[in-house]
Amino acid sequence: MDCEDVRLHLHDDQRGHLGPELHRELRTHLEGCPACAHEEAAEHMLTEVLERRLPQHPASLALKRRLLAQWPAAPVESRPWWRGWRRALVPALASALVLAVGLPLYHELWSGARGDATAMVAEAVNDHVRVLQRDRPLDVESGGIHEVKPWFAGRLDFAPVVSFEGDAEFPLQGGTVGYFVDRKAAVFVYKRRLHPVSLFVFRAEGLPWPARGLTSIGGGAGYTSVSRGFNVILWRAGDLGYALVSDVDARELGRLAAKLARG
Ligand SMILES: [Zn+2]
C-alpha cells in the first residue's frame, strides 16, 4: 500500500469500513510514514471539530418509529414495584414521551422533505470544509476536464458525469476523491475569484433527496440552501447526485449550477 492508497482509505478506515487485511496494511504504512500519519491525525481532528460544530441532527424518523413501536412493551407490566405507581407514572411517562418523541416526530412528518434536506446540506458543507482543510486539497491539478476526469478511473466505482470544463468565470482547479454520507464521491474544485467551489458527484440512490422546495436549475430541478455561511445546491441527474458548495453568493453559485446541470 503506497501513500496514495493510504490517503484514499483513511476515511474508510476511520469509519470502520475497511476489511481486517486492508486495515492491517494501512496501520503498517502509517507506522513507517510520518507524512501519512500526520494526514491521519489531521483527519481525526477535523472530524472531531466538524462533529462538535455541526448542529446535532434529531434522531431519524426510522429510529423514532422504532421507539414508538417499542413503547407498548415498556416495562410497566413486568416490574411489580411499578404497579402501585402505574396510575401516576403512566400519564407522566406518556407526556414525557410525547414531548421527547411525539412532537419531534410530528414536526418531522409535518416538515417532511425539509428535515432530510437539512442533513444532506450539512453533509455537503462538512465535506467541502474537509476537502479544503487537507494539506493537499487537490490530487489532480487541472490541465482541463480531460485530465481530471480520467484520473478518477479506478478510484471510484462509477463514472462521474461532468462536462462543464470551466470558463473564465469559474475556472476548474482540479479534483480529488471525497465522501458524501456513506459513499465515495468525485470532487471537482472550481474557483470564483478567490473562492473555491466544490462539486461532489456520487451515486444518488438511497439518499433522502428533497422532493419539495425545488427550484429550476439549468432546465432541471434542484434544492438550494444555506448552512453555516455556505451556499449549497443539490440536484440529481440519472443515477448520479450532485452537491455544489461554496461561500460565493447564491446567485453566482446558481449560475455555475446551471452550467453544470445543462451539461
Ligand atoms: Zn505514506
mmCIF file of C-alpha atoms and ligand atoms in Angstrom:
data_model
loop_
_atom_site.group_PDB
_atom_site.id
_atom_site.type_symbol
_atom_site.label_atom_id
_atom_site.label_comp_id
_atom_site.label_asym_id
_atom_site.label_seq_id
_atom_site.Cartn_x
_atom_site.Cartn_y
_atom_site.Cartn_z
ATOM 1 C CA MET A 1 0.000 0.000 0.000
ATOM 2 C CA ASP A 2 1.557 3.324 -1.036
ATOM 3 C CA CYS A 3 0.853 6.828 0.240
ATOM 4 C CA GLU A 4 -1.889 7.465 -2.294
ATOM 5 C CA ASP A 5 -3.699 4.216 -1.391
ATOM 6 C CA VAL A 6 -3.442 5.182 2.263
ATOM 7 C CA ARG A 7 -4.983 8.616 1.669
ATOM 8 C CA LEU A 8 -7.828 7.024 -0.267
ATOM 9 C CA HIS A 9 -8.526 4.508 2.504
ATOM 10 C CA LEU A 10 -8.093 6.745 5.570
ATOM 11 C CA HIS A 11 -11.715 7.772 5.600
ATOM 12 C CA ASP A 12 -12.972 4.215 5.198
ATOM 13 C CA ASP A 13 -10.688 3.128 7.996
ATOM 14 C CA GLN A 14 -11.845 5.834 10.393
ATOM 15 C CA ARG A 15 -15.424 4.863 9.693
ATOM 16 C CA GLY A 16 -14.609 1.207 10.362
ATOM 17 C CA HIS A 17 -15.361 0.232 6.764
ATOM 18 C CA LEU A 18 -12.040 -1.425 5.942
ATOM 19 C CA GLY A 19 -11.597 -5.183 5.990
ATOM 20 C CA PRO A 20 -9.072 -6.531 8.554
ATOM 21 C CA GLU A 21 -6.359 -7.136 5.965
ATOM 22 C CA LEU A 22 -6.521 -3.638 4.452
ATOM 23 C CA HIS A 23 -6.731 -2.204 7.954
ATOM 24 C CA ARG A 24 -3.513 -4.001 8.916
ATOM 25 C CA GLU A 25 -1.741 -2.867 5.735
ATOM 26 C CA LEU A 26 -2.839 0.700 6.367
ATOM 27 C CA ARG A 27 -1.658 0.618 10.008
ATOM 28 C CA THR A 28 1.701 -0.803 8.947
ATOM 29 C CA HIS A 29 2.134 2.007 6.440
ATOM 30 C CA LEU A 30 1.141 4.656 8.985
ATOM 31 C CA GLU A 31 3.730 3.398 11.456
ATOM 32 C CA GLY A 32 6.503 3.874 8.906
ATOM 33 C CA CYS A 33 5.289 7.024 7.144
ATOM 34 C CA PRO A 34 5.228 10.298 9.118
ATOM 35 C CA ALA A 35 3.509 12.190 6.258
ATOM 36 C CA CYS A 36 0.521 9.818 6.188
ATOM 37 C CA ALA A 37 0.447 9.628 9.989
ATOM 38 C CA HIS A 38 0.213 13.413 10.059
ATOM 39 C CA GLU A 39 -2.608 13.303 7.496
ATOM 40 C CA GLU A 40 -4.423 10.754 9.618
ATOM 41 C CA ALA A 41 -4.121 12.867 12.760
ATOM 42 C CA ALA A 42 -5.361 15.939 10.885
ATOM 43 C CA GLU A 43 -8.296 13.971 9.519
ATOM 44 C CA HIS A 44 -9.199 12.797 13.026
ATOM 45 C CA MET A 45 -9.034 16.297 14.418
ATOM 46 C CA LEU A 46 -11.108 17.715 11.597
ATOM 47 C CA THR A 47 -13.789 15.077 12.036
ATOM 48 C CA GLU A 48 -13.968 15.908 15.718
ATOM 49 C CA VAL A 49 -14.206 19.640 15.131
ATOM 50 C CA LEU A 50 -16.839 19.229 12.453
ATOM 51 C CA GLU A 51 -18.916 16.942 14.614
ATOM 52 C CA ARG A 52 -18.788 19.387 17.503
ATOM 53 C CA ARG A 53 -19.624 22.385 15.354
ATOM 54 C CA LEU A 54 -22.313 20.785 13.254
ATOM 55 C CA PRO A 55 -25.844 21.106 14.531
ATOM 56 C CA GLN A 56 -26.907 17.859 16.132
ATOM 57 C CA HIS A 57 -29.454 16.251 13.910
ATOM 58 C CA PRO A 58 -32.600 14.962 15.547
ATOM 59 C CA ALA A 59 -32.936 11.185 15.632
ATOM 60 C CA SER A 60 -34.006 9.745 12.317
ATOM 61 C CA LEU A 61 -37.613 9.030 11.552
ATOM 62 C CA ALA A 62 -36.831 5.300 11.462
ATOM 63 C CA LEU A 63 -35.393 5.467 14.988
ATOM 64 C CA LYS A 64 -38.410 7.353 16.263
ATOM 65 C CA ARG A 65 -40.743 4.799 14.698
ATOM 66 C CA ARG A 66 -38.780 2.033 16.383
ATOM 67 C CA LEU A 67 -39.048 3.842 19.711
ATOM 68 C CA LEU A 68 -42.775 4.269 19.261
ATOM 69 C CA ALA A 69 -43.171 0.607 18.306
ATOM 70 C CA GLN A 70 -41.308 -0.416 21.452
ATOM 71 C CA TRP A 71 -43.313 1.814 23.718
ATOM 72 C CA PRO A 72 -46.241 -0.579 24.373
ATOM 73 C CA ALA A 73 -43.685 -3.116 25.593
ATOM 74 C CA ALA A 74 -42.316 -0.688 28.183
ATOM 75 C CA PRO A 75 -41.641 -2.489 31.438
ATOM 76 C CA VAL A 76 -44.758 -1.226 33.157
ATOM 77 C CA GLU A 77 -46.279 -4.706 33.481
ATOM 78 C CA SER A 78 -43.125 -6.704 34.025
ATOM 79 C CA ARG A 79 -41.810 -4.902 37.081
ATOM 80 C CA PRO A 80 -44.037 -5.454 40.078
ATOM 81 C CA TRP A 81 -42.741 -2.437 42.006
ATOM 82 C CA TRP A 82 -44.091 -0.218 39.282
ATOM 83 C CA ARG A 83 -47.615 -1.463 39.747
ATOM 84 C CA GLY A 84 -48.528 0.817 42.616
ATOM 85 C CA TRP A 85 -47.154 3.759 40.727
ATOM 86 C CA ARG A 86 -48.776 2.996 37.443
ATOM 87 C CA ARG A 87 -51.608 5.381 37.777
ATOM 88 C CA ALA A 88 -49.270 8.264 38.418
ATOM 89 C CA LEU A 89 -46.379 7.153 36.259
ATOM 90 C CA VAL A 90 -48.063 6.143 33.036
ATOM 91 C CA PRO A 91 -49.600 9.536 32.259
ATOM 92 C CA ALA A 92 -46.364 11.265 33.266
ATOM 93 C CA LEU A 93 -44.266 8.957 31.101
ATOM 94 C CA ALA A 94 -46.730 9.293 28.262
ATOM 95 C CA SER A 95 -46.453 13.083 28.416
ATOM 96 C CA ALA A 96 -42.695 12.847 28.538
ATOM 97 C CA LEU A 97 -42.747 10.520 25.554
ATOM 98 C CA VAL A 98 -44.982 12.862 23.608
ATOM 99 C CA LEU A 99 -42.539 15.672 24.301
ATOM 100 C CA ALA A 100 -39.447 13.621 23.575
ATOM 101 C CA VAL A 101 -40.649 11.636 20.589
ATOM 102 C CA GLY A 102 -44.106 12.684 19.524
ATOM 103 C CA LEU A 103 -43.520 16.373 18.955
ATOM 104 C CA PRO A 104 -40.282 15.985 17.014
ATOM 105 C CA LEU A 105 -41.934 13.144 15.082
ATOM 106 C CA TYR A 106 -44.902 15.327 14.310
ATOM 107 C CA HIS A 107 -42.571 18.138 13.378
ATOM 108 C CA GLU A 108 -40.538 15.876 11.130
ATOM 109 C CA LEU A 109 -43.618 14.464 9.399
ATOM 110 C CA TRP A 110 -45.001 17.923 9.024
ATOM 111 C CA SER A 111 -41.853 19.493 7.667
ATOM 112 C CA GLY A 112 -41.383 16.375 5.525
ATOM 113 C CA ALA A 113 -38.611 16.589 2.990
ATOM 114 C CA ARG A 114 -37.077 19.671 4.572
ATOM 115 C CA GLY A 115 -35.726 17.685 7.521
ATOM 116 C CA ASP A 116 -33.956 15.286 5.190
ATOM 117 C CA ALA A 117 -32.566 18.062 3.040
ATOM 118 C CA THR A 118 -31.069 19.667 6.147
ATOM 119 C CA ALA A 119 -28.944 16.578 6.748
ATOM 120 C CA MET A 120 -27.864 16.463 3.087
ATOM 121 C CA VAL A 121 -26.959 20.158 3.124
ATOM 122 C CA ALA A 122 -24.980 19.822 6.379
ATOM 123 C CA GLU A 123 -23.125 16.842 4.901
ATOM 124 C CA ALA A 124 -22.229 18.826 1.784
ATOM 125 C CA VAL A 125 -20.805 21.707 3.841
ATOM 126 C CA ASN A 126 -18.941 19.282 6.081
ATOM 127 C CA ASP A 127 -17.376 17.567 3.047
ATOM 128 C CA HIS A 128 -16.475 20.875 1.398
ATOM 129 C CA VAL A 129 -14.661 22.059 4.543
ATOM 130 C CA ARG A 130 -12.968 18.674 4.848
ATOM 131 C CA VAL A 131 -11.583 18.882 1.318
ATOM 132 C CA LEU A 132 -10.322 22.445 1.777
ATOM 133 C CA GLN A 133 -8.633 21.680 5.105
ATOM 134 C CA ARG A 134 -6.499 18.903 3.699
ATOM 135 C CA ASP A 135 -2.799 19.563 3.381
ATOM 136 C CA ARG A 136 -3.172 18.897 -0.303
ATOM 137 C CA PRO A 137 -6.767 19.697 -1.249
ATOM 138 C CA LEU A 138 -6.361 18.552 -4.862
ATOM 139 C CA ASP A 139 -4.920 15.250 -6.003
ATOM 140 C CA VAL A 140 -5.003 16.205 -9.652
ATOM 141 C CA GLU A 141 -4.280 19.774 -10.665
ATOM 142 C CA SER A 142 -6.283 20.815 -13.623
ATOM 143 C CA GLY A 143 -4.943 20.956 -17.100
ATOM 144 C CA GLY A 144 -8.614 20.804 -18.031
ATOM 145 C CA ILE A 145 -11.551 18.455 -17.566
ATOM 146 C CA HIS A 146 -9.898 15.954 -19.932
ATOM 147 C CA GLU A 147 -7.115 15.447 -17.404
ATOM 148 C CA VAL A 148 -9.300 15.487 -14.316
ATOM 149 C CA LYS A 149 -11.985 13.010 -15.407
ATOM 150 C CA PRO A 150 -9.696 10.122 -16.444
ATOM 151 C CA TRP A 151 -7.851 10.481 -13.124
ATOM 152 C CA PHE A 152 -10.964 9.154 -11.357
ATOM 153 C CA ALA A 153 -10.968 5.887 -13.331
ATOM 154 C CA GLY A 154 -10.127 3.065 -10.905
ATOM 155 C CA ARG A 155 -10.554 5.318 -7.877
ATOM 156 C CA LEU A 156 -14.357 5.226 -7.940
ATOM 157 C CA ASP A 157 -16.981 2.571 -8.644
ATOM 158 C CA PHE A 158 -18.851 4.839 -11.046
ATOM 159 C CA ALA A 159 -18.015 7.315 -13.794
ATOM 160 C CA PRO A 160 -18.688 10.902 -12.745
ATOM 161 C CA VAL A 161 -20.598 12.713 -15.477
ATOM 162 C CA VAL A 162 -19.401 16.314 -15.638
ATOM 163 C CA SER A 163 -18.997 18.066 -18.950
ATOM 164 C CA PHE A 164 -18.573 21.688 -17.891
ATOM 165 C CA GLU A 165 -14.845 22.231 -18.280
ATOM 166 C CA GLY A 166 -14.724 25.576 -16.536
ATOM 167 C CA ASP A 167 -14.530 29.009 -18.131
ATOM 168 C CA ALA A 168 -13.120 32.447 -17.308
ATOM 169 C CA GLU A 169 -15.796 32.979 -14.658
ATOM 170 C CA PHE A 170 -15.453 29.559 -12.999
ATOM 171 C CA PRO A 171 -12.063 28.003 -13.872
ATOM 172 C CA LEU A 172 -11.627 24.322 -13.000
ATOM 173 C CA GLN A 173 -8.821 23.885 -10.452
ATOM 174 C CA GLY A 174 -8.657 20.123 -10.261
ATOM 175 C CA GLY A 175 -10.120 17.143 -8.499
ATOM 176 C CA THR A 176 -9.848 14.692 -5.664
ATOM 177 C CA VAL A 177 -11.731 11.770 -4.154
ATOM 178 C CA GLY A 178 -14.008 12.614 -1.239
ATOM 179 C CA TYR A 179 -17.014 11.291 0.560
ATOM 180 C CA PHE A 180 -20.691 12.049 0.604
ATOM 181 C CA VAL A 181 -22.504 10.458 3.557
ATOM 182 C CA ASP A 182 -21.533 6.772 3.210
ATOM 183 C CA ARG A 183 -20.189 6.696 -0.340
ATOM 184 C CA LYS A 184 -17.234 7.822 -2.362
ATOM 185 C CA ALA A 185 -17.559 10.995 -4.363
ATOM 186 C CA ALA A 186 -15.658 12.592 -7.211
ATOM 187 C CA VAL A 187 -14.798 16.121 -6.117
ATOM 188 C CA PHE A 188 -14.280 18.761 -8.797
ATOM 189 C CA VAL A 189 -12.976 22.053 -7.467
ATOM 190 C CA TYR A 190 -13.797 25.200 -9.402
ATOM 191 C CA LYS A 191 -12.984 28.728 -8.386
ATOM 192 C CA ARG A 192 -14.835 32.021 -8.409
ATOM 193 C CA ARG A 193 -12.306 34.810 -7.865
ATOM 194 C CA LEU A 194 -10.645 33.678 -4.616
ATOM 195 C CA HIS A 195 -13.457 31.392 -3.530
ATOM 196 C CA PRO A 196 -13.150 27.640 -4.032
ATOM 197 C CA VAL A 197 -16.299 25.844 -5.139
ATOM 198 C CA SER A 198 -16.603 22.080 -4.587
ATOM 199 C CA LEU A 199 -18.752 19.900 -6.787
ATOM 200 C CA PHE A 200 -19.398 16.436 -5.307
ATOM 201 C CA VAL A 201 -20.615 13.766 -7.714
ATOM 202 C CA PHE A 202 -21.799 10.479 -6.209
ATOM 203 C CA ARG A 203 -24.255 7.641 -6.616
ATOM 204 C CA ALA A 204 -27.698 9.124 -5.853
ATOM 205 C CA GLU A 205 -29.589 6.048 -4.703
ATOM 206 C CA GLY A 206 -30.558 5.569 -1.078
ATOM 207 C CA LEU A 207 -30.205 9.217 -0.027
ATOM 208 C CA PRO A 208 -33.093 11.325 1.324
ATOM 209 C CA TRP A 209 -33.383 13.678 -1.655
ATOM 210 C CA PRO A 210 -35.680 16.624 -1.009
ATOM 211 C CA ALA A 211 -38.846 16.354 -3.043
ATOM 212 C CA ARG A 212 -40.244 19.771 -2.223
ATOM 213 C CA GLY A 213 -38.996 23.335 -2.270
ATOM 214 C CA LEU A 214 -37.141 22.721 -5.551
ATOM 215 C CA THR A 215 -36.135 25.456 -7.947
ATOM 216 C CA SER A 216 -35.202 25.351 -11.613
ATOM 217 C CA ILE A 217 -31.516 24.712 -12.336
ATOM 218 C CA GLY A 218 -30.312 24.566 -15.928
ATOM 219 C CA GLY A 219 -33.596 23.058 -17.089
ATOM 220 C CA GLY A 220 -33.779 20.523 -14.225
ATOM 221 C CA ALA A 221 -34.807 20.863 -10.599
ATOM 222 C CA GLY A 222 -32.506 21.466 -7.647
ATOM 223 C CA TYR A 223 -32.596 22.289 -3.978
ATOM 224 C CA THR A 224 -30.871 25.455 -2.798
ATOM 225 C CA SER A 225 -29.982 26.130 0.808
ATOM 226 C CA VAL A 226 -27.588 27.930 3.160
ATOM 227 C CA SER A 227 -25.732 26.342 6.054
ATOM 228 C CA ARG A 228 -23.019 27.841 8.274
ATOM 229 C CA GLY A 229 -22.344 30.607 5.749
ATOM 230 C CA PHE A 230 -22.034 28.273 2.769
ATOM 231 C CA ASN A 231 -24.453 28.097 -0.127
ATOM 232 C CA VAL A 232 -25.384 24.596 -1.204
ATOM 233 C CA ILE A 233 -27.215 23.362 -4.297
ATOM 234 C CA LEU A 234 -28.280 19.713 -4.627
ATOM 235 C CA TRP A 235 -29.627 18.014 -7.712
ATOM 236 C CA ARG A 236 -29.910 14.631 -9.373
ATOM 237 C CA ALA A 237 -29.330 13.537 -12.939
ATOM 238 C CA GLY A 238 -29.963 9.889 -13.743
ATOM 239 C CA ASP A 239 -28.189 7.649 -11.235
ATOM 240 C CA LEU A 240 -25.917 10.413 -10.034
ATOM 241 C CA GLY A 241 -26.314 13.043 -7.361
ATOM 242 C CA TYR A 242 -24.607 16.420 -7.345
ATOM 243 C CA ALA A 243 -23.819 18.755 -4.456
ATOM 244 C CA LEU A 244 -22.311 22.153 -5.186
ATOM 245 C CA VAL A 245 -20.918 24.058 -2.184
ATOM 246 C CA SER A 246 -19.177 27.385 -1.736
ATOM 247 C CA ASP A 247 -19.128 30.644 0.128
ATOM 248 C CA VAL A 248 -19.644 32.593 -3.102
ATOM 249 C CA ASP A 249 -23.011 34.282 -3.189
ATOM 250 C CA ALA A 250 -26.089 32.275 -4.009
ATOM 251 C CA ARG A 251 -26.729 33.896 -7.394
ATOM 252 C CA GLU A 252 -23.209 33.167 -8.621
ATOM 253 C CA LEU A 253 -23.377 29.594 -7.372
ATOM 254 C CA GLY A 254 -26.733 29.221 -9.128
ATOM 255 C CA ARG A 255 -25.091 30.329 -12.382
ATOM 256 C CA LEU A 256 -22.400 27.657 -12.033
ATOM 257 C CA ALA A 257 -25.032 25.018 -11.146
ATOM 258 C CA ALA A 258 -26.934 25.907 -14.316
ATOM 259 C CA LYS A 259 -23.763 25.483 -16.412
ATOM 260 C CA LEU A 260 -23.071 22.118 -14.760
ATOM 261 C CA ALA A 261 -26.627 20.814 -14.932
ATOM 262 C CA ARG A 262 -27.020 21.787 -18.577
ATOM 263 C CA GLY A 263 -24.067 19.532 -19.361
HETATM 264 ZN ZN ZN B 1 2.622 7.421 3.328
#
